[in-house]
Amino acid sequence: MFICGSNFVGGALACALTPTGIENINYVELKNGIYDDLYISKSADFELKNECPAEWDFNTVLWAKFNNTTDAGNIDWNLETTSHILLKSRTEGNYKWKTIFVKEVNSIEDFHINYPDYFVASGQPVEYAVVNVLNGCEGTYAITRVVSQFRKLFLIEGNTVWGTEITDGFCDTTRNIPSSTVELLNSRYPVFVRNTIANYDTGNCKGSFVPLDEDSCEFAFDSEQDYGRIKYQRDFMNYICDGIPKILKLPDGRLWLVQITPNPSDTANQQYNDREITWSWVEVGDVNSEEDLYYLGFSNIEPEWWTN
């Protein structure tokens, strides 16, 4: 007997010969009991029995064994099918991935990854993928999405980060396309001549730069006493004059691989204690090119791991 879509057992499908549901299962709860295992599989011909399967297979969704932990993953199983772990990234909407981290896997602890990615532009959605590799063959991509937001100007080399509040500085840019115009004897208009594919940016930046504290991710000075930044002026001058390419990031989402060009200057802005450093730069590579990142020293990812 069915009343209002339900039967006397209480459920619309309780007495059906083949009870099925069309909604995805996204929540499982166990309580008021003692459990040996929780095993969930995608297999359509899964056999119900008192014992769980002997090992993971490609239909296994999760398997919690409750051996002093609630872990339900397959790290042990992956250890047998993984020689390396790759971390890849790409700007959302792009097709090509960029390998940014490689780690050889010999134990379960090697699956722990902590990698700071300094190539993320402000406000730009980025996708990350963790990929296992065995004998040069990549496994399934585990993908997540991240959006970073910041309101500062940053100059980065390795794990060293310097910056300034964008309200205290600026960065003007120029696009360079080397060319010339040639005036002919029998033509009213000149001829445009461009004999190179060079197309790059140069710029000038200005501000009171201080290092970023790694623990708090804040600038290392008392904001109520701006003159506290003066003690960093000489260190920053040495930093930008060391001849090593750097990452330049602006809060509007622009990002470059740059080389600082001669000659930076340290000048007072109306008051002696209110000082700013002005410096010029030239773009030297593509932030999305694994080759440029490698040969400019931004990445140690060997060519064998590059995405072709």
PDB file of C-alpha atoms in Angstrom:
ATOM      1  CA  MET A   1       0.000   0.000   0.000  1.00  0.00           C
ATOM      2  CA  PHE A   2       1.384   3.392  -1.016  1.00  0.00           C
ATOM      3  CA  ILE A   3       0.203   6.593   0.662  1.00  0.00           C
ATOM      4  CA  CYS A   4       1.553   9.955  -0.536  1.00  0.00           C
ATOM      5  CA  GLY A   5       4.437   8.262  -2.301  1.00  0.00           C
ATOM      6  CA  SER A   6       5.525   6.111   0.669  1.00  0.00           C
ATOM      7  CA  ASN A   7       4.737   2.559   1.749  1.00  0.00           C
ATOM      8  CA  PHE A   8       4.130   1.019   5.142  1.00  0.00           C
ATOM      9  CA  VAL A   9       7.864   0.386   5.646  1.00  0.00           C
ATOM     10  CA  GLY A  10       8.441   4.129   5.471  1.00  0.00           C
ATOM     11  CA  GLY A  11      10.392   4.665   2.248  1.00  0.00           C
ATOM     12  CA  ALA A  12       9.302   5.113  -1.353  1.00  0.00           C
ATOM     13  CA  LEU A  13      11.754   2.410  -2.466  1.00  0.00           C
ATOM     14  CA  ALA A  14      11.779   0.230   0.636  1.00  0.00           C
ATOM     15  CA  CYS A  15       9.857  -2.640  -0.973  1.00  0.00           C
ATOM     16  CA  ALA A  16      11.266  -2.290  -4.466  1.00  0.00           C
ATOM     17  CA  LEU A  17      13.000  -5.395  -5.821  1.00  0.00           C
ATOM     18  CA  THR A  18      15.954  -3.351  -7.081  1.00  0.00           C
ATOM     19  CA  PRO A  19      16.215  -0.296  -4.819  1.00  0.00           C
ATOM     20  CA  THR A  20      18.156   2.449  -6.565  1.00  0.00           C
ATOM     21  CA  GLY A  21      18.773   6.151  -6.120  1.00  0.00           C
ATOM     22  CA  ILE A  22      19.598   8.785  -8.709  1.00  0.00           C
ATOM     23  CA  GLU A  23      21.327  11.277  -6.419  1.00  0.00           C
ATOM     24  CA  ASN A  24      25.075  11.225  -5.807  1.00  0.00           C
ATOM     25  CA  ILE A  25      26.224  10.047  -2.387  1.00  0.00           C
ATOM     26  CA  ASN A  26      28.416  12.775  -0.901  1.00  0.00           C
ATOM     27  CA  TYR A  27      28.067  12.142   2.832  1.00  0.00           C
ATOM     28  CA  VAL A  28      28.520   9.026   4.979  1.00  0.00           C
ATOM     29  CA  GLU A  29      28.043   8.877   8.752  1.00  0.00           C
ATOM     30  CA  LEU A  30      28.802   6.036  11.191  1.00  0.00           C
ATOM     31  CA  LYS A  31      27.793   6.270  14.833  1.00  0.00           C
ATOM     32  CA  ASN A  32      26.640   4.299  17.893  1.00  0.00           C
ATOM     33  CA  GLY A  33      28.704   1.237  17.103  1.00  0.00           C
ATOM     34  CA  ILE A  34      32.096  -0.406  16.758  1.00  0.00           C
ATOM     35  CA  TYR A  35      33.301  -0.807  13.179  1.00  0.00           C
ATOM     36  CA  ASP A  36      36.164  -2.736  11.652  1.00  0.00           C
ATOM     37  CA  ASP A  37      36.097  -1.190   8.163  1.00  0.00           C
ATOM     38  CA  LEU A  38      34.214   1.249   5.974  1.00  0.00           C
ATOM     39  CA  TYR A  39      34.608   0.295   2.319  1.00  0.00           C
ATOM     40  CA  ILE A  40      32.961   2.186  -0.563  1.00  0.00           C
ATOM     41  CA  SER A  41      33.316   1.109  -4.205  1.00  0.00           C
ATOM     42  CA  LYS A  42      32.088   2.348  -7.580  1.00  0.00           C
ATOM     43  CA  SER A  43      31.830  -1.211  -8.844  1.00  0.00           C
ATOM     44  CA  ALA A  44      28.345  -2.141 -10.090  1.00  0.00           C
ATOM     45  CA  ASP A  45      28.875  -5.860  -9.389  1.00  0.00           C
ATOM     46  CA  PHE A  46      30.283  -5.435  -5.897  1.00  0.00           C
ATOM     47  CA  GLU A  47      29.713  -8.622  -3.897  1.00  0.00           C
ATOM     48  CA  LEU A  48      28.287  -8.168  -0.404  1.00  0.00           C
ATOM     49  CA  LYS A  49      30.143 -10.299   2.126  1.00  0.00           C
ATOM     50  CA  ASN A  50      31.502 -10.120   5.649  1.00  0.00           C
ATOM     51  CA  GLU A  51      35.088  -9.421   4.559  1.00  0.00           C
ATOM     52  CA  CYS A  52      36.470  -6.439   2.631  1.00  0.00           C
ATOM     53  CA  PRO A  53      38.460  -7.034  -0.574  1.00  0.00           C
ATOM     54  CA  ALA A  54      42.112  -7.897  -0.154  1.00  0.00           C
ATOM     55  CA  GLU A  55      43.395  -4.658  -1.690  1.00  0.00           C
ATOM     56  CA  TRP A  56      42.441  -1.388  -3.396  1.00  0.00           C
ATOM     57  CA  ASP A  57      41.385  -1.395  -7.021  1.00  0.00           C
ATOM     58  CA  PHE A  58      40.431   1.363  -9.470  1.00  0.00           C
ATOM     59  CA  ASN A  59      36.767   1.223  -8.350  1.00  0.00           C
ATOM     60  CA  THR A  60      37.579   1.824  -4.677  1.00  0.00           C
ATOM     61  CA  VAL A  61      36.396   5.234  -3.480  1.00  0.00           C
ATOM     62  CA  LEU A  62      37.583   5.001   0.117  1.00  0.00           C
ATOM     63  CA  TRP A  63      38.566   2.363   2.635  1.00  0.00           C
ATOM     64  CA  ALA A  64      38.817   3.302   6.306  1.00  0.00           C
ATOM     65  CA  LYS A  65      40.371   0.511   8.395  1.00  0.00           C
ATOM     66  CA  PHE A  66      40.187   2.417  11.719  1.00  0.00           C
ATOM     67  CA  ASN A  67      43.654   1.295  12.803  1.00  0.00           C
ATOM     68  CA  ASN A  68      44.076   4.109  15.331  1.00  0.00           C
ATOM     69  CA  THR A  69      43.264   6.590  12.549  1.00  0.00           C
ATOM     70  CA  THR A  70      40.337   7.741  10.449  1.00  0.00           C
ATOM     71  CA  ASP A  71      42.383   7.883   7.242  1.00  0.00           C
ATOM     72  CA  ALA A  72      40.464   6.413   4.318  1.00  0.00           C
ATOM     73  CA  GLY A  73      42.918   7.054   1.478  1.00  0.00           C
ATOM     74  CA  ASN A  74      45.120   4.767  -0.539  1.00  0.00           C
ATOM     75  CA  ILE A  75      48.626   6.043   0.207  1.00  0.00           C
ATOM     76  CA  ASP A  76      49.939   2.524   0.751  1.00  0.00           C
ATOM     77  CA  TRP A  77      48.480   1.449  -2.581  1.00  0.00           C
ATOM     78  CA  ASN A  78      49.865   4.526  -4.360  1.00  0.00           C
ATOM     79  CA  LEU A  79      53.328   3.894  -2.933  1.00  0.00           C
ATOM     80  CA  GLU A  80      53.503   0.740  -5.036  1.00  0.00           C
ATOM     81  CA  THR A  81      52.480   2.579  -8.205  1.00  0.00           C
ATOM     82  CA  THR A  82      54.407   5.856  -7.778  1.00  0.00           C
ATOM     83  CA  SER A  83      58.055   6.690  -8.415  1.00  0.00           C
ATOM     84  CA  HIS A  84      57.657  10.492  -8.434  1.00  0.00           C
ATOM     85  CA  ILE A  85      55.086  13.120  -7.479  1.00  0.00           C
ATOM     86  CA  LEU A  86      54.628  16.136  -9.764  1.00  0.00           C
ATOM     87  CA  LEU A  87      53.019  19.436  -8.869  1.00  0.00           C
ATOM     88  CA  LYS A  88      51.749  21.338 -11.906  1.00  0.00           C
ATOM     89  CA  SER A  89      50.021  24.664 -12.390  1.00  0.00           C
ATOM     90  CA  ARG A  90      48.278  26.631 -15.101  1.00  0.00           C
ATOM     91  CA  THR A  91      46.226  29.777 -15.410  1.00  0.00           C
ATOM     92  CA  GLU A  92      42.562  28.854 -15.452  1.00  0.00           C
ATOM     93  CA  GLY A  93      41.381  28.654 -19.049  1.00  0.00           C
ATOM     94  CA  ASN A  94      44.767  27.623 -20.449  1.00  0.00           C
ATOM     95  CA  TYR A  95      45.337  24.130 -21.811  1.00  0.00           C
ATOM     96  CA  LYS A  96      49.043  23.633 -21.108  1.00  0.00           C
ATOM     97  CA  TRP A  97      50.297  22.708 -17.648  1.00  0.00           C
ATOM     98  CA  LYS A  98      53.622  23.889 -16.184  1.00  0.00           C
ATOM     99  CA  THR A  99      55.598  21.548 -13.896  1.00  0.00           C
ATOM    100  CA  ILE A 100      56.721  23.516 -10.830  1.00  0.00           C
ATOM    101  CA  PHE A 101      57.773  20.776  -8.391  1.00  0.00           C
ATOM    102  CA  VAL A 102      59.102  17.204  -8.633  1.00  0.00           C
ATOM    103  CA  LYS A 103      59.720  14.819  -5.741  1.00  0.00           C
ATOM    104  CA  GLU A 104      60.976  11.246  -5.790  1.00  0.00           C
ATOM    105  CA  VAL A 105      58.812   8.907  -3.706  1.00  0.00           C
ATOM    106  CA  ASN A 106      60.425   6.178  -1.627  1.00  0.00           C
ATOM    107  CA  SER A 107      58.221   6.197   1.496  1.00  0.00           C
ATOM    108  CA  ILE A 108      54.824   7.381   2.682  1.00  0.00           C
ATOM    109  CA  GLU A 109      56.418  10.512   4.181  1.00  0.00           C
ATOM    110  CA  ASP A 110      57.506  11.565   0.671  1.00  0.00           C
ATOM    111  CA  PHE A 111      53.865  12.279  -0.188  1.00  0.00           C
ATOM    112  CA  HIS A 112      54.001  15.305   2.125  1.00  0.00           C
ATOM    113  CA  ILE A 113      54.548  18.378  -0.058  1.00  0.00           C
ATOM    114  CA  ASN A 114      55.017  21.975   1.047  1.00  0.00           C
ATOM    115  CA  TYR A 115      55.836  24.220  -1.903  1.00  0.00           C
ATOM    116  CA  PRO A 116      55.550  28.053  -1.957  1.00  0.00           C
ATOM    117  CA  ASP A 117      54.505  29.215  -5.419  1.00  0.00           C
ATOM    118  CA  TYR A 118      55.694  32.768  -6.084  1.00  0.00           C
ATOM    119  CA  PHE A 119      54.501  32.793  -9.701  1.00  0.00           C
ATOM    120  CA  VAL A 120      50.845  33.405  -8.833  1.00  0.00           C
ATOM    121  CA  ALA A 121      49.410  36.713 -10.072  1.00  0.00           C
ATOM    122  CA  SER A 122      46.987  38.709  -7.948  1.00  0.00           C
ATOM    123  CA  GLY A 123      43.334  38.034  -8.734  1.00  0.00           C
ATOM    124  CA  GLN A 124      44.153  35.403 -11.354  1.00  0.00           C
ATOM    125  CA  PRO A 125      42.485  31.978 -10.868  1.00  0.00           C
ATOM    126  CA  VAL A 126      45.148  29.254 -10.960  1.00  0.00           C
ATOM    127  CA  GLU A 127      44.664  25.501 -11.170  1.00  0.00           C
ATOM    128  CA  TYR A 128      47.052  23.095  -9.432  1.00  0.00           C
ATOM    129  CA  ALA A 129      47.387  19.397 -10.194  1.00  0.00           C
ATOM    130  CA  VAL A 130      49.113  16.696  -8.142  1.00  0.00           C
ATOM    131  CA  VAL A 131      50.167  13.837 -10.427  1.00  0.00           C
ATOM    132  CA  ASN A 132      51.770  10.505  -9.610  1.00  0.00           C
ATOM    133  CA  VAL A 133      54.319   9.086 -12.072  1.00  0.00           C
ATOM    134  CA  LEU A 134      55.511   5.500 -12.557  1.00  0.00           C
ATOM    135  CA  ASN A 135      58.122   4.562 -15.170  1.00  0.00           C
ATOM    136  CA  GLY A 136      57.612   7.889 -16.940  1.00  0.00           C
ATOM    137  CA  CYS A 137      53.821   7.448 -17.218  1.00  0.00           C
ATOM    138  CA  GLU A 138      51.574   9.985 -15.509  1.00  0.00           C
ATOM    139  CA  GLY A 139      48.576   8.962 -13.440  1.00  0.00           C
ATOM    140  CA  THR A 140      45.310  10.755 -12.732  1.00  0.00           C
ATOM    141  CA  TYR A 141      45.411  14.524 -12.189  1.00  0.00           C
ATOM    142  CA  ALA A 142      44.054  15.643  -8.782  1.00  0.00           C
ATOM    143  CA  ILE A 143      43.104  19.277  -9.507  1.00  0.00           C
ATOM    144  CA  THR A 144      42.214  22.202  -7.250  1.00  0.00           C
ATOM    145  CA  ARG A 145      41.643  25.928  -7.884  1.00  0.00           C
ATOM    146  CA  VAL A 146      43.213  28.875  -6.041  1.00  0.00           C
ATOM    147  CA  VAL A 147      42.766  32.660  -6.313  1.00  0.00           C
ATOM    148  CA  SER A 148      45.407  34.867  -4.647  1.00  0.00           C
ATOM    149  CA  GLN A 149      44.762  38.508  -3.715  1.00  0.00           C
ATOM    150  CA  PHE A 150      47.271  41.112  -2.521  1.00  0.00           C
ATOM    151  CA  ARG A 151      47.619  44.907  -2.554  1.00  0.00           C
ATOM    152  CA  LYS A 152      51.397  45.260  -2.526  1.00  0.00           C
ATOM    153  CA  LEU A 153      54.238  45.470  -5.036  1.00  0.00           C
ATOM    154  CA  PHE A 154      56.634  42.522  -4.641  1.00  0.00           C
ATOM    155  CA  LEU A 155      60.148  41.774  -5.916  1.00  0.00           C
ATOM    156  CA  ILE A 156      61.136  38.130  -5.363  1.00  0.00           C
ATOM    157  CA  GLU A 157      64.364  36.171  -5.694  1.00  0.00           C
ATOM    158  CA  GLY A 158      64.361  32.556  -4.517  1.00  0.00           C
ATOM    159  CA  ASN A 159      62.588  32.584  -1.152  1.00  0.00           C
ATOM    160  CA  THR A 160      63.508  36.220  -0.447  1.00  0.00           C
ATOM    161  CA  VAL A 161      60.609  38.652  -0.807  1.00  0.00           C
ATOM    162  CA  TRP A 162      60.796  42.464  -0.693  1.00  0.00           C
ATOM    163  CA  GLY A 163      57.876  44.782  -1.248  1.00  0.00           C
ATOM    164  CA  THR A 164      56.141  48.061  -0.664  1.00  0.00           C
ATOM    165  CA  GLU A 165      52.590  49.224  -0.199  1.00  0.00           C
ATOM    166  CA  ILE A 166      51.303  50.159  -3.637  1.00  0.00           C
ATOM    167  CA  THR A 167      50.093  53.450  -2.138  1.00  0.00           C
ATOM    168  CA  ASP A 168      53.743  54.229  -1.311  1.00  0.00           C
ATOM    169  CA  GLY A 169      55.132  53.425  -4.756  1.00  0.00           C
ATOM    170  CA  PHE A 170      54.403  52.893  -8.414  1.00  0.00           C
ATOM    171  CA  CYS A 171      55.645  51.023 -11.464  1.00  0.00           C
ATOM    172  CA  ASP A 172      55.368  52.496 -14.975  1.00  0.00           C
ATOM    173  CA  THR A 173      56.000  50.269 -17.995  1.00  0.00           C
ATOM    174  CA  THR A 174      56.926  50.620 -21.676  1.00  0.00           C
ATOM    175  CA  ARG A 175      56.400  48.021 -24.406  1.00  0.00           C
ATOM    176  CA  ASN A 176      59.456  47.715 -26.650  1.00  0.00           C
ATOM    177  CA  ILE A 177      59.129  46.694 -30.309  1.00  0.00           C
ATOM    178  CA  PRO A 178      62.417  47.691 -32.005  1.00  0.00           C
ATOM    179  CA  SER A 179      61.652  49.229 -35.402  1.00  0.00           C
ATOM    180  CA  SER A 180      62.291  52.237 -37.606  1.00  0.00           C
ATOM    181  CA  THR A 181      60.675  54.281 -40.331  1.00  0.00           C
ATOM    182  CA  VAL A 182      62.388  54.904 -43.658  1.00  0.00           C
ATOM    183  CA  GLU A 183      61.464  57.910 -45.809  1.00  0.00           C
ATOM    184  CA  LEU A 184      61.611  57.174 -49.562  1.00  0.00           C
ATOM    185  CA  LEU A 185      62.292  59.694 -52.331  1.00  0.00           C
ATOM    186  CA  ASN A 186      59.135  58.888 -54.306  1.00  0.00           C
ATOM    187  CA  SER A 187      56.672  58.273 -51.453  1.00  0.00           C
ATOM    188  CA  ARG A 188      54.762  60.724 -49.315  1.00  0.00           C
ATOM    189  CA  TYR A 189      54.620  58.272 -46.406  1.00  0.00           C
ATOM    190  CA  PRO A 190      57.508  56.468 -44.719  1.00  0.00           C
ATOM    191  CA  VAL A 191      57.992  52.706 -44.752  1.00  0.00           C
ATOM    192  CA  PHE A 192      57.793  50.888 -41.434  1.00  0.00           C
ATOM    193  CA  VAL A 193      60.701  48.463 -40.954  1.00  0.00           C
ATOM    194  CA  ARG A 194      60.869  45.852 -38.201  1.00  0.00           C
ATOM    195  CA  ASN A 195      63.620  43.254 -38.520  1.00  0.00           C
ATOM    196  CA  THR A 196      63.167  41.445 -35.194  1.00  0.00           C
ATOM    197  CA  ILE A 197      60.430  39.636 -33.278  1.00  0.00           C
ATOM    198  CA  ALA A 198      61.566  41.291 -30.027  1.00  0.00           C
ATOM    199  CA  ASN A 199      58.508  42.302 -27.983  1.00  0.00           C
ATOM    200  CA  TYR A 200      59.158  42.947 -24.294  1.00  0.00           C
ATOM    201  CA  ASP A 201      58.456  45.342 -21.442  1.00  0.00           C
ATOM    202  CA  THR A 202      60.701  47.714 -19.553  1.00  0.00           C
ATOM    203  CA  GLY A 203      59.722  49.746 -16.533  1.00  0.00           C
ATOM    204  CA  ASN A 204      60.556  52.072 -13.689  1.00  0.00           C
ATOM    205  CA  CYS A 205      59.546  51.378 -10.101  1.00  0.00           C
ATOM    206  CA  LYS A 206      59.677  53.562  -7.029  1.00  0.00           C
ATOM    207  CA  GLY A 207      58.900  52.968  -3.369  1.00  0.00           C
ATOM    208  CA  SER A 208      60.077  52.377   0.189  1.00  0.00           C
ATOM    209  CA  PHE A 209      60.888  48.662   0.103  1.00  0.00           C
ATOM    210  CA  VAL A 210      61.166  46.395   3.152  1.00  0.00           C
ATOM    211  CA  PRO A 211      61.503  42.598   3.533  1.00  0.00           C
ATOM    212  CA  LEU A 212      58.484  40.388   4.084  1.00  0.00           C
ATOM    213  CA  ASP A 213      58.350  38.436   7.328  1.00  0.00           C
ATOM    214  CA  GLU A 214      58.005  34.723   6.474  1.00  0.00           C
ATOM    215  CA  ASP A 215      55.930  33.892   9.555  1.00  0.00           C
ATOM    216  CA  SER A 216      53.383  36.711   9.482  1.00  0.00           C
ATOM    217  CA  CYS A 217      53.533  37.535   5.740  1.00  0.00           C
ATOM    218  CA  GLU A 218      53.649  41.213   6.744  1.00  0.00           C
ATOM    219  CA  PHE A 219      56.295  43.859   6.194  1.00  0.00           C
ATOM    220  CA  ALA A 220      59.000  43.926   8.859  1.00  0.00           C
ATOM    221  CA  PHE A 221      58.596  47.494  10.143  1.00  0.00           C
ATOM    222  CA  ASP A 222      56.349  49.609  12.372  1.00  0.00           C
ATOM    223  CA  SER A 223      53.778  51.193  10.082  1.00  0.00           C
ATOM    224  CA  GLU A 224      53.245  54.007  12.585  1.00  0.00           C
ATOM    225  CA  GLN A 225      56.888  55.041  12.214  1.00  0.00           C
ATOM    226  CA  ASP A 226      57.645  55.182   8.492  1.00  0.00           C
ATOM    227  CA  TYR A 227      61.244  56.190   9.122  1.00  0.00           C
ATOM    228  CA  GLY A 228      61.736  52.628  10.402  1.00  0.00           C
ATOM    229  CA  ARG A 229      62.013  51.591   6.769  1.00  0.00           C
ATOM    230  CA  ILE A 230      65.173  53.618   6.211  1.00  0.00           C
ATOM    231  CA  LYS A 231      67.393  50.953   7.794  1.00  0.00           C
ATOM    232  CA  TYR A 232      66.453  48.602   4.933  1.00  0.00           C
ATOM    233  CA  GLN A 233      67.387  51.010   2.130  1.00  0.00           C
ATOM    234  CA  ARG A 234      70.987  49.859   1.785  1.00  0.00           C
ATOM    235  CA  ASP A 235      70.069  46.168   2.029  1.00  0.00           C
ATOM    236  CA  PHE A 236      67.457  46.589  -0.686  1.00  0.00           C
ATOM    237  CA  MET A 237      69.934  48.439  -2.869  1.00  0.00           C
ATOM    238  CA  ASN A 238      72.346  45.492  -2.533  1.00  0.00           C
ATOM    239  CA  TYR A 239      69.473  43.120  -3.268  1.00  0.00           C
ATOM    240  CA  ILE A 240      68.499  44.711  -6.575  1.00  0.00           C
ATOM    241  CA  CYS A 241      72.135  45.123  -7.641  1.00  0.00           C
ATOM    242  CA  ASP A 242      73.212  41.476  -7.212  1.00  0.00           C
ATOM    243  CA  GLY A 243      72.759  40.750 -10.939  1.00  0.00           C
ATOM    244  CA  ILE A 244      70.246  37.901 -10.406  1.00  0.00           C
ATOM    245  CA  PRO A 245      66.885  37.920 -12.291  1.00  0.00           C
ATOM    246  CA  LYS A 246      63.796  38.395 -10.141  1.00  0.00           C
ATOM    247  CA  ILE A 247      60.002  38.122 -10.172  1.00  0.00           C
ATOM    248  CA  LEU A 248      58.109  41.418 -10.196  1.00  0.00           C
ATOM    249  CA  LYS A 249      54.457  41.278  -9.139  1.00  0.00           C
ATOM    250  CA  LEU A 250      51.885  44.072  -9.072  1.00  0.00           C
ATOM    251  CA  PRO A 251      48.512  43.970  -7.268  1.00  0.00           C
ATOM    252  CA  ASP A 252      46.656  44.518 -10.563  1.00  0.00           C
ATOM    253  CA  GLY A 253      47.616  41.007 -11.754  1.00  0.00           C
ATOM    254  CA  ARG A 254      50.652  41.831 -13.875  1.00  0.00           C
ATOM    255  CA  LEU A 255      53.782  39.716 -13.388  1.00  0.00           C
ATOM    256  CA  TRP A 256      57.199  39.680 -15.075  1.00  0.00           C
ATOM    257  CA  LEU A 257      60.572  37.939 -14.997  1.00  0.00           C
ATOM    258  CA  VAL A 258      62.913  40.903 -14.820  1.00  0.00           C
ATOM    259  CA  GLN A 259      66.546  41.966 -14.663  1.00  0.00           C
ATOM    260  CA  ILE A 260      67.340  45.198 -12.783  1.00  0.00           C
ATOM    261  CA  THR A 261      69.207  47.691 -14.989  1.00  0.00           C
ATOM    262  CA  PRO A 262      71.599  50.492 -13.961  1.00  0.00           C
ATOM    263  CA  ASN A 263      71.442  52.659 -11.966  1.00  0.00           C
ATOM    264  CA  PRO A 264      69.042  52.650  -8.962  1.00  0.00           C
ATOM    265  CA  SER A 265      68.842  55.807  -6.842  1.00  0.00           C
ATOM    266  CA  ASP A 266      67.936  56.556  -3.221  1.00  0.00           C
ATOM    267  CA  THR A 267      66.288  59.960  -2.868  1.00  0.00           C
ATOM    268  CA  ALA A 268      64.445  61.928  -0.191  1.00  0.00           C
ATOM    269  CA  ASN A 269      60.807  62.812  -0.760  1.00  0.00           C
ATOM    270  CA  GLN A 270      60.389  66.295   0.765  1.00  0.00           C
ATOM    271  CA  GLN A 271      61.715  65.105   4.143  1.00  0.00           C
ATOM    272  CA  TYR A 272      65.042  63.407   4.825  1.00  0.00           C
ATOM    273  CA  ASN A 273      63.440  60.463   6.653  1.00  0.00           C
ATOM    274  CA  ASP A 274      60.891  59.947   3.878  1.00  0.00           C
ATOM    275  CA  ARG A 275      63.143  58.163   1.384  1.00  0.00           C
ATOM    276  CA  GLU A 276      62.389  56.134  -1.732  1.00  0.00           C
ATOM    277  CA  ILE A 277      64.416  53.953  -4.086  1.00  0.00           C
ATOM    278  CA  THR A 278      63.877  54.279  -7.820  1.00  0.00           C
ATOM    279  CA  TRP A 279      65.051  51.505 -10.163  1.00  0.00           C
ATOM    280  CA  SER A 280      64.580  50.360 -13.749  1.00  0.00           C
ATOM    281  CA  TRP A 281      64.081  46.870 -15.100  1.00  0.00           C
ATOM    282  CA  VAL A 282      63.815  44.913 -18.345  1.00  0.00           C
ATOM    283  CA  GLU A 283      61.709  41.817 -19.017  1.00  0.00           C
ATOM    284  CA  VAL A 284      63.972  38.796 -19.691  1.00  0.00           C
ATOM    285  CA  GLY A 285      61.612  35.812 -19.989  1.00  0.00           C
ATOM    286  CA  ASP A 286      58.123  34.340 -20.018  1.00  0.00           C
ATOM    287  CA  VAL A 287      56.715  33.349 -16.634  1.00  0.00           C
ATOM    288  CA  ASN A 288      54.744  30.527 -18.305  1.00  0.00           C
ATOM    289  CA  SER A 289      57.792  29.045 -20.056  1.00  0.00           C
ATOM    290  CA  GLU A 290      59.395  26.110 -18.241  1.00  0.00           C
ATOM    291  CA  GLU A 291      62.508  26.621 -20.364  1.00  0.00           C
ATOM    292  CA  ASP A 292      62.856  30.300 -19.404  1.00  0.00           C
ATOM    293  CA  LEU A 293      62.298  29.542 -15.725  1.00  0.00           C
ATOM    294  CA  TYR A 294      64.957  26.825 -15.817  1.00  0.00           C
ATOM    295  CA  TYR A 295      67.705  28.688 -17.664  1.00  0.00           C
ATOM    296  CA  LEU A 296      67.124  31.924 -15.721  1.00  0.00           C
ATOM    297  CA  GLY A 297      67.480  30.084 -12.406  1.00  0.00           C
ATOM    298  CA  PHE A 298      63.871  30.336 -11.232  1.00  0.00           C
ATOM    299  CA  SER A 299      63.255  26.582 -11.446  1.00  0.00           C
ATOM    300  CA  ASN A 300      65.294  23.405 -10.961  1.00  0.00           C
ATOM    301  CA  ILE A 301      62.850  21.228 -12.915  1.00  0.00           C
ATOM    302  CA  GLU A 302      64.899  19.207 -15.402  1.00  0.00           C
ATOM    303  CA  PRO A 303      63.778  19.139 -19.084  1.00  0.00           C
ATOM    304  CA  GLU A 304      62.571  15.523 -18.746  1.00  0.00           C
ATOM    305  CA  TRP A 305      59.663  16.788 -16.616  1.00  0.00           C
ATOM    306  CA  TRP A 306      58.636  19.677 -18.847  1.00  0.00           C
ATOM    307  CA  THR A 307      55.184  19.580 -20.372  1.00  0.00           C
ATOM    308  CA  ASN A 308      55.531  19.180 -24.145  1.00  0.00           C
TER     309      ASN A 308
END
